[in-house]
């Protein structure tokens, strides 16, 4: 089964994708993670996108579609979770074509709904483990007092360069202008399901499970 987790920055897509990877052996394809890796590894493409990402703007369709195409052609999985992709209508069309080319289908699109006030509060409080990517939140899931990641024991935590109020404004605007039309697009294709992204991590997880098993 191939699914998209759709929602604004801070909706919890990455956190839920990680659970699905653990529980169902699906493969998470996060264009945000791929772009950050490209940036950290100092590739030419990484240099081009670093600035765009720090501002909270969208990287070109050409670049992200290229990243996804490469994964779909090389990774064999018993289900992909698209996280942070597609973000534009052109990306959505491209994904449909790429999957078709691989003889695959897109099965569900899960929209994670969260109100804007909550997003800002979540994002400015967010950090992740530098070793395993576990996500922490100063208010709801603080880094343990011993300073060690509960998942891997690592002690190096990072805050994203774009997790500040200024970039966040741009990211939210991009979401409403470019990505939110995908809600209508997938609704019209009969693929859309909605979950309440405001609940506790476990509650959201069970809502998603119900959608996938329906
Ligand atoms: P979030 O969902 O928290 O905003 P992501 O990690 O998905 O974060 O993405 C971080 C940044 O990477 C985006 O703000 C954008 O600059 C870039 N990016 C990620 N995915 C895409 C995409 N599909 N299209 C264009 N830009 C993207
Ligand atoms: Zn960790």
CSV table of N, CA and C and ligand atoms in Angstrom, one decimal, residues 9-10 13 31-32 35-36 52-53 56-59 64 84-85 87 91 126 160 162 171, ligand 1:
chain,number,residue,atom,x,y,z
A,9,UNK,N,3.4,22.2,7.8
A,9,UNK,CA,4.6,21.9,8.6
A,9,UNK,C,4.2,21.8,10.1
A,10,UNK,N,4.7,20.9,10.7
A,10,UNK,CA,4.4,20.7,12.2
A,10,UNK,C,3.1,19.9,12.4
A,13,UNK,N,3.6,14.8,10.5
A,13,UNK,CA,3.8,13.8,9.4
A,13,UNK,C,5.0,12.9,9.7
A,31,UNK,N,10.9,14.0,1.3
A,31,UNK,CA,11.8,14.9,0.5
A,31,UNK,C,12.5,15.9,1.4
A,32,UNK,N,11.9,16.3,2.5
A,32,UNK,CA,12.6,17.2,3.4
A,32,UNK,C,13.9,16.6,3.9
A,35,UNK,N,16.5,16.3,1.1
A,35,UNK,CA,17.1,17.6,0.8
A,35,UNK,C,18.1,18.0,1.9
A,36,UNK,N,17.7,17.7,3.2
A,36,UNK,CA,18.6,18.1,4.3
A,36,UNK,C,19.9,17.2,4.2
A,52,UNK,N,17.2,28.2,-0.1
A,52,UNK,CA,15.7,28.2,-0.3
A,52,UNK,C,15.0,27.5,0.9
A,53,UNK,N,15.6,26.4,1.4
A,53,UNK,CA,15.0,25.8,2.6
A,53,UNK,C,15.1,26.6,3.8
A,56,UNK,N,12.4,28.9,4.0
A,56,UNK,CA,11.0,28.3,4.1
A,56,UNK,C,10.3,28.2,2.8
A,57,UNK,N,11.0,28.6,1.7
A,57,UNK,CA,10.4,28.5,0.4
A,57,UNK,C,10.4,27.1,-0.2
A,58,UNK,N,9.8,26.9,-1.3
A,58,UNK,CA,9.8,25.5,-1.9
A,58,UNK,C,10.9,25.4,-2.9
A,59,UNK,N,11.5,24.2,-2.8
A,59,UNK,CA,12.6,23.9,-3.8
A,59,UNK,C,11.8,23.6,-5.1
A,64,UNK,N,12.8,18.0,-6.6
A,64,UNK,CA,12.2,17.0,-5.7
A,64,UNK,C,11.6,15.8,-6.5
A,84,UNK,N,5.8,14.9,3.0
A,84,UNK,CA,6.3,16.2,2.5
A,84,UNK,C,6.4,16.2,1.0
A,85,UNK,N,5.8,15.3,0.4
A,85,UNK,CA,5.8,15.2,-1.1
A,85,UNK,C,4.5,14.4,-1.4
A,87,UNK,N,4.0,18.5,-2.9
A,87,UNK,CA,3.7,19.7,-2.3
A,87,UNK,C,3.1,20.7,-3.3
A,91,UNK,N,3.7,18.3,-8.7
A,91,UNK,CA,4.4,17.2,-8.1
A,91,UNK,C,3.3,16.0,-7.9
A,126,UNK,N,10.4,22.4,18.7
A,126,UNK,CA,10.8,21.1,18.2
A,126,UNK,C,12.3,20.9,18.2
A,160,UNK,N,16.2,22.5,13.6
A,160,UNK,CA,16.3,22.8,12.2
A,160,UNK,C,16.4,24.3,12.0
A,162,UNK,N,15.3,26.0,9.8
A,162,UNK,CA,14.0,26.7,9.3
A,162,UNK,C,12.9,26.6,10.4
A,171,UNK,N,6.8,29.1,5.3
A,171,UNK,CA,6.4,27.7,5.1
A,171,UNK,C,4.9,27.6,5.1
B,1,LIG,P1,8.0,20.6,7.1
B,1,LIG,O1,6.9,19.7,6.7
B,1,LIG,O2,8.2,20.6,8.6
B,1,LIG,O3,7.9,22.0,6.6
B,1,LIG,P2,10.0,19.2,5.5
B,1,LIG,O4,11.1,18.6,6.2
B,1,LIG,O5,9.0,18.3,4.8
B,1,LIG,O6,9.4,20.1,6.6
B,1,LIG,O7,10.6,20.2,4.4
B,1,LIG,C1,11.6,21.2,4.7
B,1,LIG,C2,11.8,22.1,3.5
B,1,LIG,O8,12.3,21.3,2.4
B,1,LIG,C3,10.6,22.8,2.9
B,1,LIG,O9,10.3,24.0,3.6
B,1,LIG,C4,11.1,23.1,1.5
B,1,LIG,O10,12.0,24.1,1.4
B,1,LIG,C5,11.8,21.8,1.2
B,1,LIG,N1,10.9,20.8,0.6
B,1,LIG,C6,10.7,19.5,1.2
B,1,LIG,N2,9.8,18.8,0.4
B,1,LIG,C7,9.6,19.6,-0.7
B,1,LIG,C8,8.8,19.4,-1.9
B,1,LIG,N3,8.1,18.3,-2.1
B,1,LIG,N4,8.8,20.4,-2.8
B,1,LIG,C9,9.5,21.6,-2.6
B,1,LIG,N5,10.2,21.8,-1.5
B,1,LIG,C10,10.3,20.8,-0.6
